């Protein structure tokens, strides 16, 4: 896959030191960075887990070939679930090839990337 995606709170991303590798707050608890293999799947995940979370979000487009941390494609429990890319370390700044705003409806539903 050419690009994988990670959803990040806009305030956290905008406050992150420029040029530094990005590590989500959830990494400590989860042990890896959650990503998806496509925008449509990311929107589905966002609406399942983050619809009720207020605030803006950004979608980071990541080039897996530029990552220095281990990337594994794993299935979360259910054999019918899609494979998800899990990154076992920070997202290298050089691997982020695009950043776009996630567009949301009034009720918090994620609609698209901006």
mmCIF file with all atom_site columns, C-alpha atoms in Angstrom:
data_model
loop_
_atom_site.group_PDB
_atom_site.id
_atom_site.type_symbol
_atom_site.label_atom_id
_atom_site.label_alt_id
_atom_site.label_comp_id
_atom_site.label_asym_id
_atom_site.label_entity_id
_atom_site.label_seq_id
_atom_site.pdbx_PDB_ins_code
_atom_site.Cartn_x
_atom_site.Cartn_y
_atom_site.Cartn_z
_atom_site.occupancy
_atom_site.B_iso_or_equiv
_atom_site.pdbx_formal_charge
_atom_site.auth_seq_id
_atom_site.auth_comp_id
_atom_site.auth_asym_id
_atom_site.auth_atom_id
_atom_site.pdbx_PDB_model_num
ATOM 1   C CA . UNK A 1 1   ? 0.000   0.000   0.000  1.00 0.00 ? 1   UNK A CA 1
ATOM 2   C CA . UNK A 1 2   ? 1.334   3.412   -0.973 1.00 0.00 ? 2   UNK A CA 1
ATOM 3   C CA . UNK A 1 3   ? -0.227  5.415   1.880  1.00 0.00 ? 3   UNK A CA 1
ATOM 4   C CA . UNK A 1 4   ? -1.720  4.640   5.273  1.00 0.00 ? 4   UNK A CA 1
ATOM 5   C CA . UNK A 1 5   ? -3.674  7.049   7.480  1.00 0.00 ? 5   UNK A CA 1
ATOM 6   C CA . UNK A 1 6   ? -3.733  8.151   11.105 1.00 0.00 ? 6   UNK A CA 1
ATOM 7   C CA . UNK A 1 7   ? -6.402  10.364  12.711 1.00 0.00 ? 7   UNK A CA 1
ATOM 8   C CA . UNK A 1 8   ? -5.062  12.923  15.194 1.00 0.00 ? 8   UNK A CA 1
ATOM 9   C CA . UNK A 1 9   ? -6.688  15.637  17.299 1.00 0.00 ? 9   UNK A CA 1
ATOM 10  C CA . UNK A 1 10  ? -5.972  18.898  15.471 1.00 0.00 ? 10  UNK A CA 1
ATOM 11  C CA . UNK A 1 11  ? -4.900  20.746  18.631 1.00 0.00 ? 11  UNK A CA 1
ATOM 12  C CA . UNK A 1 12  ? -2.380  18.035  19.539 1.00 0.00 ? 12  UNK A CA 1
ATOM 13  C CA . UNK A 1 13  ? -0.994  17.903  15.981 1.00 0.00 ? 13  UNK A CA 1
ATOM 14  C CA . UNK A 1 14  ? -0.745  21.702  15.697 1.00 0.00 ? 14  UNK A CA 1
ATOM 15  C CA . UNK A 1 15  ? 1.036   21.908  19.062 1.00 0.00 ? 15  UNK A CA 1
ATOM 16  C CA . UNK A 1 16  ? 3.525   19.158  18.202 1.00 0.00 ? 16  UNK A CA 1
ATOM 17  C CA . UNK A 1 17  ? 7.126   20.351  17.678 1.00 0.00 ? 17  UNK A CA 1
ATOM 18  C CA . UNK A 1 18  ? 7.669   20.900  13.955 1.00 0.00 ? 18  UNK A CA 1
ATOM 19  C CA . UNK A 1 19  ? 9.924   18.287  12.393 1.00 0.00 ? 19  UNK A CA 1
ATOM 20  C CA . UNK A 1 20  ? 9.693   15.904  15.364 1.00 0.00 ? 20  UNK A CA 1
ATOM 21  C CA . UNK A 1 21  ? 8.418   12.328  15.116 1.00 0.00 ? 21  UNK A CA 1
ATOM 22  C CA . UNK A 1 22  ? 4.742   12.170  16.166 1.00 0.00 ? 22  UNK A CA 1
ATOM 23  C CA . UNK A 1 23  ? 3.564   9.864   18.936 1.00 0.00 ? 23  UNK A CA 1
ATOM 24  C CA . UNK A 1 24  ? -0.136  9.855   19.881 1.00 0.00 ? 24  UNK A CA 1
ATOM 25  C CA . UNK A 1 25  ? -1.142  10.039  23.547 1.00 0.00 ? 25  UNK A CA 1
ATOM 26  C CA . UNK A 1 26  ? -2.775  6.582   23.220 1.00 0.00 ? 26  UNK A CA 1
ATOM 27  C CA . UNK A 1 27  ? 0.540   4.909   22.347 1.00 0.00 ? 27  UNK A CA 1
ATOM 28  C CA . UNK A 1 28  ? 1.476   4.326   25.986 1.00 0.00 ? 28  UNK A CA 1
ATOM 29  C CA . UNK A 1 29  ? -1.761  2.429   26.701 1.00 0.00 ? 29  UNK A CA 1
ATOM 30  C CA . UNK A 1 30  ? -2.104  0.621   23.357 1.00 0.00 ? 30  UNK A CA 1
ATOM 31  C CA . UNK A 1 31  ? 1.544   -0.112  22.569 1.00 0.00 ? 31  UNK A CA 1
ATOM 32  C CA . UNK A 1 32  ? 1.189   0.918   18.921 1.00 0.00 ? 32  UNK A CA 1
ATOM 33  C CA . UNK A 1 33  ? -0.120  3.710   16.682 1.00 0.00 ? 33  UNK A CA 1
ATOM 34  C CA . UNK A 1 34  ? -3.508  2.959   15.104 1.00 0.00 ? 34  UNK A CA 1
ATOM 35  C CA . UNK A 1 35  ? -3.702  3.512   11.343 1.00 0.00 ? 35  UNK A CA 1
ATOM 36  C CA . UNK A 1 36  ? -5.918  2.420   8.456  1.00 0.00 ? 36  UNK A CA 1
ATOM 37  C CA . UNK A 1 37  ? -5.288  1.365   4.891  1.00 0.00 ? 37  UNK A CA 1
ATOM 38  C CA . UNK A 1 38  ? -7.742  3.828   3.351  1.00 0.00 ? 38  UNK A CA 1
ATOM 39  C CA . UNK A 1 39  ? -9.690  7.037   3.892  1.00 0.00 ? 39  UNK A CA 1
ATOM 40  C CA . UNK A 1 40  ? -13.115 5.339   3.813  1.00 0.00 ? 40  UNK A CA 1
ATOM 41  C CA . UNK A 1 41  ? -12.074 2.884   6.504  1.00 0.00 ? 41  UNK A CA 1
ATOM 42  C CA . UNK A 1 42  ? -10.589 5.730   8.565  1.00 0.00 ? 42  UNK A CA 1
ATOM 43  C CA . UNK A 1 43  ? -13.905 7.592   8.403  1.00 0.00 ? 43  UNK A CA 1
ATOM 44  C CA . UNK A 1 44  ? -15.736 4.459   9.542  1.00 0.00 ? 44  UNK A CA 1
ATOM 45  C CA . UNK A 1 45  ? -13.328 4.047   12.466 1.00 0.00 ? 45  UNK A CA 1
ATOM 46  C CA . UNK A 1 46  ? -13.583 7.758   13.344 1.00 0.00 ? 46  UNK A CA 1
ATOM 47  C CA . UNK A 1 47  ? -17.378 7.577   13.447 1.00 0.00 ? 47  UNK A CA 1
ATOM 48  C CA . UNK A 1 48  ? -17.261 4.451   15.607 1.00 0.00 ? 48  UNK A CA 1
ATOM 49  C CA . UNK A 1 49  ? -14.764 5.710   18.188 1.00 0.00 ? 49  UNK A CA 1
ATOM 50  C CA . UNK A 1 50  ? -14.503 9.516   17.955 1.00 0.00 ? 50  UNK A CA 1
ATOM 51  C CA . UNK A 1 51  ? -17.909 10.821  16.870 1.00 0.00 ? 51  UNK A CA 1
ATOM 52  C CA . UNK A 1 52  ? -18.692 11.992  20.420 1.00 0.00 ? 52  UNK A CA 1
ATOM 53  C CA . UNK A 1 53  ? -15.237 13.542  20.945 1.00 0.00 ? 53  UNK A CA 1
ATOM 54  C CA . UNK A 1 54  ? -15.407 17.312  20.464 1.00 0.00 ? 54  UNK A CA 1
ATOM 55  C CA . UNK A 1 55  ? -12.874 19.341  18.533 1.00 0.00 ? 55  UNK A CA 1
ATOM 56  C CA . UNK A 1 56  ? -11.163 19.213  15.214 1.00 0.00 ? 56  UNK A CA 1
ATOM 57  C CA . UNK A 1 57  ? -9.177  16.319  13.809 1.00 0.00 ? 57  UNK A CA 1
ATOM 58  C CA . UNK A 1 58  ? -6.594  15.975  11.068 1.00 0.00 ? 58  UNK A CA 1
ATOM 59  C CA . UNK A 1 59  ? -5.880  13.016  8.850  1.00 0.00 ? 59  UNK A CA 1
ATOM 60  C CA . UNK A 1 60  ? -2.179  12.243  8.466  1.00 0.00 ? 60  UNK A CA 1
ATOM 61  C CA . UNK A 1 61  ? -1.231  10.517  5.199  1.00 0.00 ? 61  UNK A CA 1
ATOM 62  C CA . UNK A 1 62  ? 1.833   8.359   5.837  1.00 0.00 ? 62  UNK A CA 1
ATOM 63  C CA . UNK A 1 63  ? 4.259   6.755   3.395  1.00 0.00 ? 63  UNK A CA 1
ATOM 64  C CA . UNK A 1 64  ? 5.080   3.329   4.931  1.00 0.00 ? 64  UNK A CA 1
ATOM 65  C CA . UNK A 1 65  ? 8.392   3.181   3.032  1.00 0.00 ? 65  UNK A CA 1
ATOM 66  C CA . UNK A 1 66  ? 9.646   6.207   5.008  1.00 0.00 ? 66  UNK A CA 1
ATOM 67  C CA . UNK A 1 67  ? 8.896   4.777   8.468  1.00 0.00 ? 67  UNK A CA 1
ATOM 68  C CA . UNK A 1 68  ? 11.711  3.675   10.755 1.00 0.00 ? 68  UNK A CA 1
ATOM 69  C CA . UNK A 1 69  ? 9.365   2.004   13.281 1.00 0.00 ? 69  UNK A CA 1
ATOM 70  C CA . UNK A 1 70  ? 8.011   -1.499  12.702 1.00 0.00 ? 70  UNK A CA 1
ATOM 71  C CA . UNK A 1 71  ? 4.724   -1.647  10.784 1.00 0.00 ? 71  UNK A CA 1
ATOM 72  C CA . UNK A 1 72  ? 2.515   -4.734  11.110 1.00 0.00 ? 72  UNK A CA 1
ATOM 73  C CA . UNK A 1 73  ? -0.787  -5.440  9.366  1.00 0.00 ? 73  UNK A CA 1
ATOM 74  C CA . UNK A 1 74  ? -3.015  -7.025  12.021 1.00 0.00 ? 74  UNK A CA 1
ATOM 75  C CA . UNK A 1 75  ? -6.609  -8.092  12.406 1.00 0.00 ? 75  UNK A CA 1
ATOM 76  C CA . UNK A 1 76  ? -8.316  -6.917  15.630 1.00 0.00 ? 76  UNK A CA 1
ATOM 77  C CA . UNK A 1 77  ? -9.935  -10.066 16.994 1.00 0.00 ? 77  UNK A CA 1
ATOM 78  C CA . UNK A 1 78  ? -12.755 -10.724 14.542 1.00 0.00 ? 78  UNK A CA 1
ATOM 79  C CA . UNK A 1 79  ? -11.670 -12.876 11.582 1.00 0.00 ? 79  UNK A CA 1
ATOM 80  C CA . UNK A 1 80  ? -14.042 -10.886 9.360  1.00 0.00 ? 80  UNK A CA 1
ATOM 81  C CA . UNK A 1 81  ? -12.519 -7.533  10.293 1.00 0.00 ? 81  UNK A CA 1
ATOM 82  C CA . UNK A 1 82  ? -10.129 -5.891  7.832  1.00 0.00 ? 82  UNK A CA 1
ATOM 83  C CA . UNK A 1 83  ? -6.400  -5.818  8.438  1.00 0.00 ? 83  UNK A CA 1
ATOM 84  C CA . UNK A 1 84  ? -5.171  -2.619  10.065 1.00 0.00 ? 84  UNK A CA 1
ATOM 85  C CA . UNK A 1 85  ? -1.656  -1.184  9.914  1.00 0.00 ? 85  UNK A CA 1
ATOM 86  C CA . UNK A 1 86  ? -0.260  -0.864  13.436 1.00 0.00 ? 86  UNK A CA 1
ATOM 87  C CA . UNK A 1 87  ? 2.937   1.125   13.902 1.00 0.00 ? 87  UNK A CA 1
ATOM 88  C CA . UNK A 1 88  ? 5.153   0.020   16.796 1.00 0.00 ? 88  UNK A CA 1
ATOM 89  C CA . UNK A 1 89  ? 6.874   3.337   17.384 1.00 0.00 ? 89  UNK A CA 1
ATOM 90  C CA . UNK A 1 90  ? 6.510   7.000   16.441 1.00 0.00 ? 90  UNK A CA 1
ATOM 91  C CA . UNK A 1 91  ? 5.489   8.344   13.052 1.00 0.00 ? 91  UNK A CA 1
ATOM 92  C CA . UNK A 1 92  ? 8.620   9.810   11.463 1.00 0.00 ? 92  UNK A CA 1
ATOM 93  C CA . UNK A 1 93  ? 8.054   13.382  10.340 1.00 0.00 ? 93  UNK A CA 1
ATOM 94  C CA . UNK A 1 94  ? 9.558   12.524  6.945  1.00 0.00 ? 94  UNK A CA 1
ATOM 95  C CA . UNK A 1 95  ? 6.934   9.785   6.480  1.00 0.00 ? 95  UNK A CA 1
ATOM 96  C CA . UNK A 1 96  ? 4.008   12.225  6.713  1.00 0.00 ? 96  UNK A CA 1
ATOM 97  C CA . UNK A 1 97  ? 3.243   13.078  3.095  1.00 0.00 ? 97  UNK A CA 1
ATOM 98  C CA . UNK A 1 98  ? -0.014  14.931  3.655  1.00 0.00 ? 98  UNK A CA 1
ATOM 99  C CA . UNK A 1 99  ? -2.179  16.504  6.356  1.00 0.00 ? 99  UNK A CA 1
ATOM 100 C CA . UNK A 1 100 ? -5.845  17.351  5.828  1.00 0.00 ? 100 UNK A CA 1
ATOM 101 C CA . UNK A 1 101 ? -8.677  18.535  8.057  1.00 0.00 ? 101 UNK A CA 1
ATOM 102 C CA . UNK A 1 102 ? -11.402 16.013  8.812  1.00 0.00 ? 102 UNK A CA 1
ATOM 103 C CA . UNK A 1 103 ? -14.791 17.481  7.906  1.00 0.00 ? 103 UNK A CA 1
ATOM 104 C CA . UNK A 1 104 ? -17.533 16.882  10.485 1.00 0.00 ? 104 UNK A CA 1
ATOM 105 C CA . UNK A 1 105 ? -21.283 17.425  10.672 1.00 0.00 ? 105 UNK A CA 1
ATOM 106 C CA . UNK A 1 106 ? -22.955 19.357  13.498 1.00 0.00 ? 106 UNK A CA 1
ATOM 107 C CA . UNK A 1 107 ? -23.594 16.090  15.371 1.00 0.00 ? 107 UNK A CA 1
ATOM 108 C CA . UNK A 1 108 ? -19.894 15.128  15.235 1.00 0.00 ? 108 UNK A CA 1
ATOM 109 C CA . UNK A 1 109 ? -20.184 12.664  12.356 1.00 0.00 ? 109 UNK A CA 1
ATOM 110 C CA . UNK A 1 110 ? -17.008 12.507  10.279 1.00 0.00 ? 110 UNK A CA 1
ATOM 111 C CA . UNK A 1 111 ? -17.899 13.180  6.645  1.00 0.00 ? 111 UNK A CA 1
ATOM 112 C CA . UNK A 1 112 ? -14.660 13.408  4.693  1.00 0.00 ? 112 UNK A CA 1
ATOM 113 C CA . UNK A 1 113 ? -11.138 14.703  4.633  1.00 0.00 ? 113 UNK A CA 1
ATOM 114 C CA . UNK A 1 114 ? -10.804 18.354  3.730  1.00 0.00 ? 114 UNK A CA 1
#
